[in-house]
Short mmCIF file of C-alpha atoms and ligand atoms in Angstrom, two decimals:
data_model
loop_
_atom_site.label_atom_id
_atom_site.label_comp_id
_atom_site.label_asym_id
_atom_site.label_seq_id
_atom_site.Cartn_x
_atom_site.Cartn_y
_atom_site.Cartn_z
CA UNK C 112 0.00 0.00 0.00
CA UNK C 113 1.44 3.02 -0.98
CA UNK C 114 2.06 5.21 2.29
CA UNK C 115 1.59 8.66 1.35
CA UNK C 116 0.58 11.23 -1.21
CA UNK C 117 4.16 11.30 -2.02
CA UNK C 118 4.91 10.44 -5.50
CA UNK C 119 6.96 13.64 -6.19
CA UNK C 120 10.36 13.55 -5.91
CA UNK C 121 11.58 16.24 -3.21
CA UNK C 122 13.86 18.38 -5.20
CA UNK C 123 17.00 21.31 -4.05
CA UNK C 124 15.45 23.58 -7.07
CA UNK C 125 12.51 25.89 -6.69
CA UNK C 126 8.93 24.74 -7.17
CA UNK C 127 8.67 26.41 -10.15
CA UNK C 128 11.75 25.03 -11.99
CA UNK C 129 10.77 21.65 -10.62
CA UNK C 130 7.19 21.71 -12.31
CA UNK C 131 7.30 20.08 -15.41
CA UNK C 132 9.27 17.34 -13.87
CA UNK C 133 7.38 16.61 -11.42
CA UNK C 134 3.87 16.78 -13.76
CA UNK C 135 6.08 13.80 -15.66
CA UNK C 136 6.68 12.11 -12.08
CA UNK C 137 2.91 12.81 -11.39
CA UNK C 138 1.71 11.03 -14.08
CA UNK C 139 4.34 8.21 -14.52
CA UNK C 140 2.77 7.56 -11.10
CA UNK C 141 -0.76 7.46 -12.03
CA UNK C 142 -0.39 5.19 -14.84
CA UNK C 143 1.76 2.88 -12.19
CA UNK C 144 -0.82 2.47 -9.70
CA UNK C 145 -3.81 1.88 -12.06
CA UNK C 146 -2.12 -0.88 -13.55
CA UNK C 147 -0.61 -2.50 -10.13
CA UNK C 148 -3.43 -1.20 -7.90
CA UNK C 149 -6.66 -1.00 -9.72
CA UNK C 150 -8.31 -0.33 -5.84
CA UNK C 151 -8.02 -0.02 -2.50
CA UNK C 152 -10.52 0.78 0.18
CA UNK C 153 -8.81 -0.39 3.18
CA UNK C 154 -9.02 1.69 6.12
CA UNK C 155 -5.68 3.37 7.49
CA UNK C 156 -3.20 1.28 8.93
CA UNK C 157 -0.67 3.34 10.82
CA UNK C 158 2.47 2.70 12.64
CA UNK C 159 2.30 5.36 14.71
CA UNK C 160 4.89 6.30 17.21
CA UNK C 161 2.59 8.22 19.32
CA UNK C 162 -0.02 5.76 18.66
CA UNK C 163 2.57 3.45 20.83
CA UNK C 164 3.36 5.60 23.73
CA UNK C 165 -0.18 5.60 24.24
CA UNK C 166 -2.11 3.33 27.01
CA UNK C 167 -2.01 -0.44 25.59
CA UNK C 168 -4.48 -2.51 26.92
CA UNK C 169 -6.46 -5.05 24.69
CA UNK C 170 -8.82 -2.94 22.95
CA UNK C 171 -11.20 -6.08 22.21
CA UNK C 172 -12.28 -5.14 25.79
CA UNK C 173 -12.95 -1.91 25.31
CA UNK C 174 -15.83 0.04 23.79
CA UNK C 175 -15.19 2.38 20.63
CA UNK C 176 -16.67 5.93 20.23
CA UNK C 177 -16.47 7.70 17.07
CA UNK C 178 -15.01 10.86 17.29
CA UNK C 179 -16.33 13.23 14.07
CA UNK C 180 -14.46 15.38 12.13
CA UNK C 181 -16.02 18.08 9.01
CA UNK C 182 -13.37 19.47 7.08
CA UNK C 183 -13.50 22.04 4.14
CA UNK C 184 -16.08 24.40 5.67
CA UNK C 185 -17.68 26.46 6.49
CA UNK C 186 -20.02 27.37 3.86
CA UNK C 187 -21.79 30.62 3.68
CA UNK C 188 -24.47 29.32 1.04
CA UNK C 189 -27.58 31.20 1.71
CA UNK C 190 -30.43 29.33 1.12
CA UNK C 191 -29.60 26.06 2.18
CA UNK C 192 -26.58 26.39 4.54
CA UNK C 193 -25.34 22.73 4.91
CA UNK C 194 -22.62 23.77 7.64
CA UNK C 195 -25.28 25.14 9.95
CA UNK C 196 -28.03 22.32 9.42
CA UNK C 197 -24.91 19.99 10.19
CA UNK C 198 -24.47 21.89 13.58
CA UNK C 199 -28.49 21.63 13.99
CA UNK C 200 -28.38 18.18 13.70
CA UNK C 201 -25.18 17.51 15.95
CA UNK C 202 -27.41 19.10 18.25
CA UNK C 203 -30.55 17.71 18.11
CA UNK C 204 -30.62 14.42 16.59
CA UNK C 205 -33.00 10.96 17.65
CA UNK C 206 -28.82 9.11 18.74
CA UNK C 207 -27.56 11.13 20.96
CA UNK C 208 -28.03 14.85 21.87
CA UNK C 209 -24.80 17.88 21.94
CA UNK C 210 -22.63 15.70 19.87
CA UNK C 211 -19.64 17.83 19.34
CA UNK C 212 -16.79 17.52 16.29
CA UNK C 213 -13.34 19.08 14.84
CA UNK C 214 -13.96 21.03 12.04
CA UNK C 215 -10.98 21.37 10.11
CA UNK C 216 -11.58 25.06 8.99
CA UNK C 217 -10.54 27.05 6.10
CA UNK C 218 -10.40 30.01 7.87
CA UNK C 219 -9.66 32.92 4.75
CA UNK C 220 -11.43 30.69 2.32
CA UNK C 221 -12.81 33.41 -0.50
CA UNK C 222 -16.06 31.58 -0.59
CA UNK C 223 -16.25 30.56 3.04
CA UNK C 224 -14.25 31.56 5.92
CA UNK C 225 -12.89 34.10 4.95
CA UNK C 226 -16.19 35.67 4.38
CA UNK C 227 -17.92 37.66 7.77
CA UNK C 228 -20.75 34.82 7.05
CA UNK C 229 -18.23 32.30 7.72
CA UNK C 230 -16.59 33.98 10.81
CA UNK C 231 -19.56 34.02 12.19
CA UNK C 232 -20.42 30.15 11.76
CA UNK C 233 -16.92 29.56 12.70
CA UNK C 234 -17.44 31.34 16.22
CA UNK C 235 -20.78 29.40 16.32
CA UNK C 236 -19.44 26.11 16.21
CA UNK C 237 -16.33 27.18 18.71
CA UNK C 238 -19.76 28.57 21.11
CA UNK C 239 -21.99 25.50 20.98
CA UNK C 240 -18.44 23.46 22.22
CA UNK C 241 -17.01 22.39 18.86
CA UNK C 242 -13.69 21.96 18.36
CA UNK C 243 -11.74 24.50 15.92
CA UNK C 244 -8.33 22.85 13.85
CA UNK C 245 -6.57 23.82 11.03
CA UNK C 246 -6.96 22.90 7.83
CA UNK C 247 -6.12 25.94 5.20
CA UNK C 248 -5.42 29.98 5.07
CA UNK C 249 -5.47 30.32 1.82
CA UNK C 250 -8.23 31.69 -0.34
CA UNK C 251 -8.07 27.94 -1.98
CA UNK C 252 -7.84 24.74 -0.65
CA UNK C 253 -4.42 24.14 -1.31
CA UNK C 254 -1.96 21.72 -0.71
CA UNK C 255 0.61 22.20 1.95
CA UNK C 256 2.91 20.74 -0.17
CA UNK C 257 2.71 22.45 -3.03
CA UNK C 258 2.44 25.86 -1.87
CA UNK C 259 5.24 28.44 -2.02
CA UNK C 260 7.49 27.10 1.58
CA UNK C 261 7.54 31.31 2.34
CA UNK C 262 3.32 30.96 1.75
CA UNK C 263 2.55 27.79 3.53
CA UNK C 264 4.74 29.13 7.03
CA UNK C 265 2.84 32.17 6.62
CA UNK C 266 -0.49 30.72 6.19
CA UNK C 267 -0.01 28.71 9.39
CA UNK C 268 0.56 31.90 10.90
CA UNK C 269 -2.35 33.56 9.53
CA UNK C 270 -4.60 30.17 10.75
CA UNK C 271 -3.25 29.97 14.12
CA UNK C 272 -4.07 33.86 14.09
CA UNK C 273 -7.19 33.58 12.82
CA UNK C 274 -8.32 30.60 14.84
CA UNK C 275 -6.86 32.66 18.53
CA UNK C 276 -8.83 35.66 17.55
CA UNK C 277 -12.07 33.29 17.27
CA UNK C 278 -11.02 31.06 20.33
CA UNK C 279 -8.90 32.75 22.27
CA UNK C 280 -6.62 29.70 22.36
CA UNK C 281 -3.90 28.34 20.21
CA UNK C 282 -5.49 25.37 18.05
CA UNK C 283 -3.59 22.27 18.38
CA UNK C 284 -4.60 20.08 15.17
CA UNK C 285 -4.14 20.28 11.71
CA UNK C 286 -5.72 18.22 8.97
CA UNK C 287 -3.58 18.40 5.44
CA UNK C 288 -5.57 19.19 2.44
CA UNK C 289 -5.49 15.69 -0.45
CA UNK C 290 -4.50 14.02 3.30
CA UNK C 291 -0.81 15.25 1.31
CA UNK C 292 2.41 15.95 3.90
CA UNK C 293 5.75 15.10 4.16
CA UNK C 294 9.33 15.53 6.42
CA UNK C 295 9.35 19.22 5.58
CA UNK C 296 5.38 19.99 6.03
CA UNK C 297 5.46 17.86 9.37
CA UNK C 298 8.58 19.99 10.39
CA UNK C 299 6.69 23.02 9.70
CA UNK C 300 3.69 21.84 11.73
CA UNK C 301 5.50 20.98 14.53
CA UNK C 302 7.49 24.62 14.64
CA UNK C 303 4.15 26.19 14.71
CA UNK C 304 2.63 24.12 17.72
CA UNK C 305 0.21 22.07 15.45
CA UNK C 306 -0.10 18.39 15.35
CA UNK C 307 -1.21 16.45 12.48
CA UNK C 308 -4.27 13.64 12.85
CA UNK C 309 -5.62 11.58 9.49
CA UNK C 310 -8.36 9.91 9.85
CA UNK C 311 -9.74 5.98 10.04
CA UNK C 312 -13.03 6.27 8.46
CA UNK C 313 -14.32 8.49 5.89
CA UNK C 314 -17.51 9.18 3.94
CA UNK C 315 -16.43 9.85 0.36
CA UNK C 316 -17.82 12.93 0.40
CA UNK C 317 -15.18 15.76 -0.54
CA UNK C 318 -15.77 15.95 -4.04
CA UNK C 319 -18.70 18.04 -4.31
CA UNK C 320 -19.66 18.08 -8.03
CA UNK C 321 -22.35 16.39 -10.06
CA UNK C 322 -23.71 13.63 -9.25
CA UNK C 323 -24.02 14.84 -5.38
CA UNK C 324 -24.51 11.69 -3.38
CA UNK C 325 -23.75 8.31 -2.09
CA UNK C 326 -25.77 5.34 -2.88
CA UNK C 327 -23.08 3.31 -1.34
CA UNK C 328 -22.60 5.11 1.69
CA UNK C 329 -23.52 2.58 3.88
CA UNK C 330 -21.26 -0.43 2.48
CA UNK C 331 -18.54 1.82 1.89
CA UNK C 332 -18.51 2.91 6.33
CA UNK C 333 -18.96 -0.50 6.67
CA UNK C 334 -16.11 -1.92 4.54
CA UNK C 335 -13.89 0.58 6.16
CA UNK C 336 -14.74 -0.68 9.74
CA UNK C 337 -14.63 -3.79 9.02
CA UNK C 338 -11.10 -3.10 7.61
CA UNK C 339 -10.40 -1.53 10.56
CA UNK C 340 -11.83 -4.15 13.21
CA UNK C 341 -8.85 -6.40 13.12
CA UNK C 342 -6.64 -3.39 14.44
CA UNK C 343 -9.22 -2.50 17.51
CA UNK C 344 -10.05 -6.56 18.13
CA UNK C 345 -5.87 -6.96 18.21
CA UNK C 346 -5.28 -4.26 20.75
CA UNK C 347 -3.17 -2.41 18.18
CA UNK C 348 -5.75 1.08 18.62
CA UNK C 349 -5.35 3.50 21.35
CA UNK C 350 -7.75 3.66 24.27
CA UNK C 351 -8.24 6.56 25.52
CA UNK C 352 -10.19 7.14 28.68
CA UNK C 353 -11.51 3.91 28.51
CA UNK C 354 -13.03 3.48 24.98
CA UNK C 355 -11.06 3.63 21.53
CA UNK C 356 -11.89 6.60 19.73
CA UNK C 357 -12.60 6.07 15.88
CA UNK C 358 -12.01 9.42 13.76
CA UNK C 359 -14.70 10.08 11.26
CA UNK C 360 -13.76 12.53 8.60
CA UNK C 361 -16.88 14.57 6.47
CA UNK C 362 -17.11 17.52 4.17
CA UNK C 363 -19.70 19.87 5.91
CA UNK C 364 -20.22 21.87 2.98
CA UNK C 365 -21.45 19.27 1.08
CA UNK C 366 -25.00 19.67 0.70
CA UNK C 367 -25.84 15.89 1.15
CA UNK C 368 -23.86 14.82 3.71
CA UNK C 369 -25.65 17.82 5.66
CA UNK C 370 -28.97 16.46 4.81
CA UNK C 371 -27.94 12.83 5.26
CA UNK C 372 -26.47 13.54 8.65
CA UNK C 373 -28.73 11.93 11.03
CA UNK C 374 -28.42 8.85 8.74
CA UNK C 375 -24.79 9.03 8.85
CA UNK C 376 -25.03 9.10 12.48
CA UNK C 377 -27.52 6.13 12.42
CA UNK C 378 -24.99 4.08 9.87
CA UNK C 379 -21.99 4.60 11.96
CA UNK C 380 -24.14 3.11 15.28
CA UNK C 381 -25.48 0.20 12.87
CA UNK C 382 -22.28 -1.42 11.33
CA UNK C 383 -20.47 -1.38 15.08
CA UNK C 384 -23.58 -3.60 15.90
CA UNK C 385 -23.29 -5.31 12.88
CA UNK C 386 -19.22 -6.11 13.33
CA UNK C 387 -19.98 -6.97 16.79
CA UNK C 388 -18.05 -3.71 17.98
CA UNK C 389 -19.28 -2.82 20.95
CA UNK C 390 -20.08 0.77 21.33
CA UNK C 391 -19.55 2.99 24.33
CA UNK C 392 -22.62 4.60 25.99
CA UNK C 393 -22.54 7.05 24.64
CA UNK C 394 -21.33 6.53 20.87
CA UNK C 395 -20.30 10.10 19.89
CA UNK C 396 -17.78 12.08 21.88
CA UNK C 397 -19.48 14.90 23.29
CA UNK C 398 -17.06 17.40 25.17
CA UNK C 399 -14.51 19.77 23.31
CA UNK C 400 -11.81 18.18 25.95
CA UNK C 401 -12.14 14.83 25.30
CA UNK C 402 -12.03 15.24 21.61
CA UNK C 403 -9.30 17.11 21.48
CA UNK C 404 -7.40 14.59 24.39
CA UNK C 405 -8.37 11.55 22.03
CA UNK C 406 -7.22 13.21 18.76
CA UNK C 407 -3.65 13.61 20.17
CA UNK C 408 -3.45 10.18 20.66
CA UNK C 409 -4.18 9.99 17.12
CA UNK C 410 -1.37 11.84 15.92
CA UNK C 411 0.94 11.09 13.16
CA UNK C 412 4.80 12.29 14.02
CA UNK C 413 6.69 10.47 11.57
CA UNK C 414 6.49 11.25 7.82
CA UNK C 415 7.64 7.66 6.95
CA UNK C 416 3.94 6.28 8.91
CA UNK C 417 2.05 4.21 6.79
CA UNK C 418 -1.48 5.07 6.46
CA UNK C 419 -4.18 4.52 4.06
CA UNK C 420 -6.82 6.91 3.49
CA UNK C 421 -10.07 5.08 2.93
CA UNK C 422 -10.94 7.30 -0.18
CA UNK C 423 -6.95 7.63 -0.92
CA UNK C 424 -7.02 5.98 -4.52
CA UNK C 425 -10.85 6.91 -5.96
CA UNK C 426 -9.94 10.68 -5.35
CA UNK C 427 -6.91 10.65 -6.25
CA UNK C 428 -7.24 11.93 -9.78
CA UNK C 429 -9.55 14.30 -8.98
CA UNK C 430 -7.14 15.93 -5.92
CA UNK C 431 -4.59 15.63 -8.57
CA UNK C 432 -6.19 18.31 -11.02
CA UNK C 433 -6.78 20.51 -7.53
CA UNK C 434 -3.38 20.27 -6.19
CA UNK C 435 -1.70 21.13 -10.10
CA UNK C 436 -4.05 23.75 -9.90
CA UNK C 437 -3.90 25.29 -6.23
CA UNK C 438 0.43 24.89 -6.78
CA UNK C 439 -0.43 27.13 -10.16
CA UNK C 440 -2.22 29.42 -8.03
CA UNK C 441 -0.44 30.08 -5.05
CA UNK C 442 3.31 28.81 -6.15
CA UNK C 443 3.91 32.39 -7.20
CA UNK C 444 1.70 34.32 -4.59
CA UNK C 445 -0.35 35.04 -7.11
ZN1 LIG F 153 -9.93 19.51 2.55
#
C-alpha cells in the first residue's frame, strides 16, 4: 500500500523550476498504480509512534466511540446552509443529543471563511463546544505541499491567528488538504505548535460536483470498519479514557452529507452492531476536551507512517487536477 501522497520527488530547485518534472513524475505515477493497484478501500493502517506511547491494553475489551471530524467548511451558502443544518443536527438528533466535532476550517477561504458569514459560523461552532483545527489559510484549498514554503509558514501563521482571535486559544490540530504531507510539512507543523491527525473512516464525500450523493454510503462505512476491526479486536488502537476513539472525517459543505447527517449518524451506530463492535454509551464524543485529548493520541509524528486513506485511490485523480491547480495558483503568490 502506498504510504503517502508522495509520488513527487523532493527536489533542491525551486517549485517552479521543478514543475514540469514533477507533472512527468505525477503522471508516470498514475499510470503505475492503475495498472498495479486498480483499488483499495482499506481503512488506514498506521504505525504510529505516538499511537505506541499511548495506554495499551487489549482494545477487544474496550468500547469504541467515534469521534467526528467536518473538514473544508464552512459554507456561507444562503439558502440552504449545509454547515449550519450539520451543527443543527449535531445538536438535536434521535442518537444522541450535543454531539460535538473538529472542524478542520478554512479560515480565509474566498467563498467561506474568509467571508464575515463564515466567521460568524466559525465562532458558532467554537460557542456551541465544537472543536476548531486547522486545515487551510489560503483563499483555496491548497496543498501544503505544493504551496510556495515562504506561503505555507505564513499561512499557518495567519490560521493559528485567525483561529486565537475566534477562540482565544492556540489550536492544536491540523488536517492536510489531499491528506498530502511530508518531512518538511510535518517539520513546519510541529514549529508552529500544530499536530497532524488523518483519519480511520471516511464518507467519500469531498468531491462536491455532479452527481451529489452516495448510494453506497452505507457499504462503503462499513467496509472501512470492518477493515479496521482487526486493528481495535488486536489491541493495536489506542484507548483513551476507557473506549477507543474512531475518527470520522466529512465535508460539511457538502449539501448531502448535511442532509444525510442523522443517517450518517444512524450508519456509523449500525455497522459497530453489525461487526460486533461494541459501542460505548454514549457513541459520539461529546465534550470539546475529550475530543481534542483523544485526537492527540491519534497523531501522526513520523512522515515515513504508513497510512491509508479510505478514499486515498478513488480521489486521487480528482485531488490531482486541484493540487496542479492550487500549486499554479499560489506557487507564485499570485
Ligand atoms: Zn480539505
Amino acid at each position: 500500500m502506498f504510504p503517502r501522497f508522495d509520488f513527487l520527488p523532493s527536489s533542491p530547485v525551486s517549485h517552479d523550476a521543478a514543475r514540469p518534472l514533477k507533472r512527468l513524475y505525477q503522471g508516470l505515477f498514475l499510470l503505475a498504480i492503475f495498472f498495479s493497484q486498480p483499488s483499495c478501500t482499506t481503512a488506514p493502517l498506521t504505525s504510529n509512534p505516538s499511537e505506541a506511547s499511548a495506554e495499551r491494553k487489549h482494545t477487544a475489551n474496550y468500547p469504541i466511540r467515534y469521534l467526528l471530524s467536518f473538514d473544508d467548511g464552512p459554507s456561507i451558502k444562503e439558502e440552504f446552509n449545509p454547515t449550519l443544518f450539520i451543527l443543527d443536527h449535531l445538536a438535536h438528533n434521535s442518537l444522541q443529543p450535543d454531539i460535538k466535532a473538529i472542524f478542520f476550517v478554512q479560515t480565509r477561504a474566498s467563498n467561506g471563511g474568509g467571508t464575515p458569514q463564515g466567521r460568524s459560523i466559525m465562532q458558532r461552532e467554537y460557542h456551541e463546544g465544537h472543536l476548531l483545527a486547522f486545515h487551510t489559510a489560503t483563499q483555496g484549498h491548497s496543498s501544503h505541499r505544493y504551496l510556495n514554503p515562504v506561503l505555507f509558514e505564513q499561512s499557518l501563521r495567519d490560521g493559528i491567528q485567525d483561529l486565537v482571535s475566534i477562540t482565544g486559544t492556540r489550536p492544536a490540530l491540523v488536517r492536510p488538504p489531499f491528506w498530502s504531507y511530508d518531512e518538511r510539512t510535518l517539520d513546519v507543523y510541529t514549529k508552529q505548535g500544530l499536530q497532524m491527525i488523518l483519519t480511520d473512516l471516511t464518507a467519500i464525500d469531498g468531491k462536491i460536483g455532479w452527481p451529489n450523493f452516495s448510494l453506497r454510503r452505507r457499504s462503503n462505512l462499513f467496509h472501512q470498519l470492518e477493515n479496521l476491526r482487526p486493528r481495535i479486536m488486536n489491541g493495536q488502537m489506542p484507548v483513551v479514557d476507557g473506549v477507543v476513539p474512531i475518527i470520522v472525517t466529512f465535508h460539511d459543505p457538502n449539501t448531502y452529507t448535511a442532509r444525510h447527517m442523522e443517517e450518517y449518524l444512524q450508519i456509523l451506530v449500525d455497522i459497530a452492531n453489525e461487526l460486533g463492535l461494541p459501542l460505548a454509551e454514549k457513541p459520539f464524543y461529546d465534550t470539546r476536551e475529550d475530543i481534542e485529548q483523544a485526537a492527540l493520541q491519534r497523531t501522526i509524528v513520523d512522515a515515513k507512517t504508513i497510512v491509508a486513506i479510505p478514499d486515498f485511490w478513488t480521489s486521487l485523480g480528482q485531488d490531482l487536477k486541484q493540487m496542479i491547480s492550487s500549486q499554479r495558483a499560489y506557487s507564485t503568490g499570485k
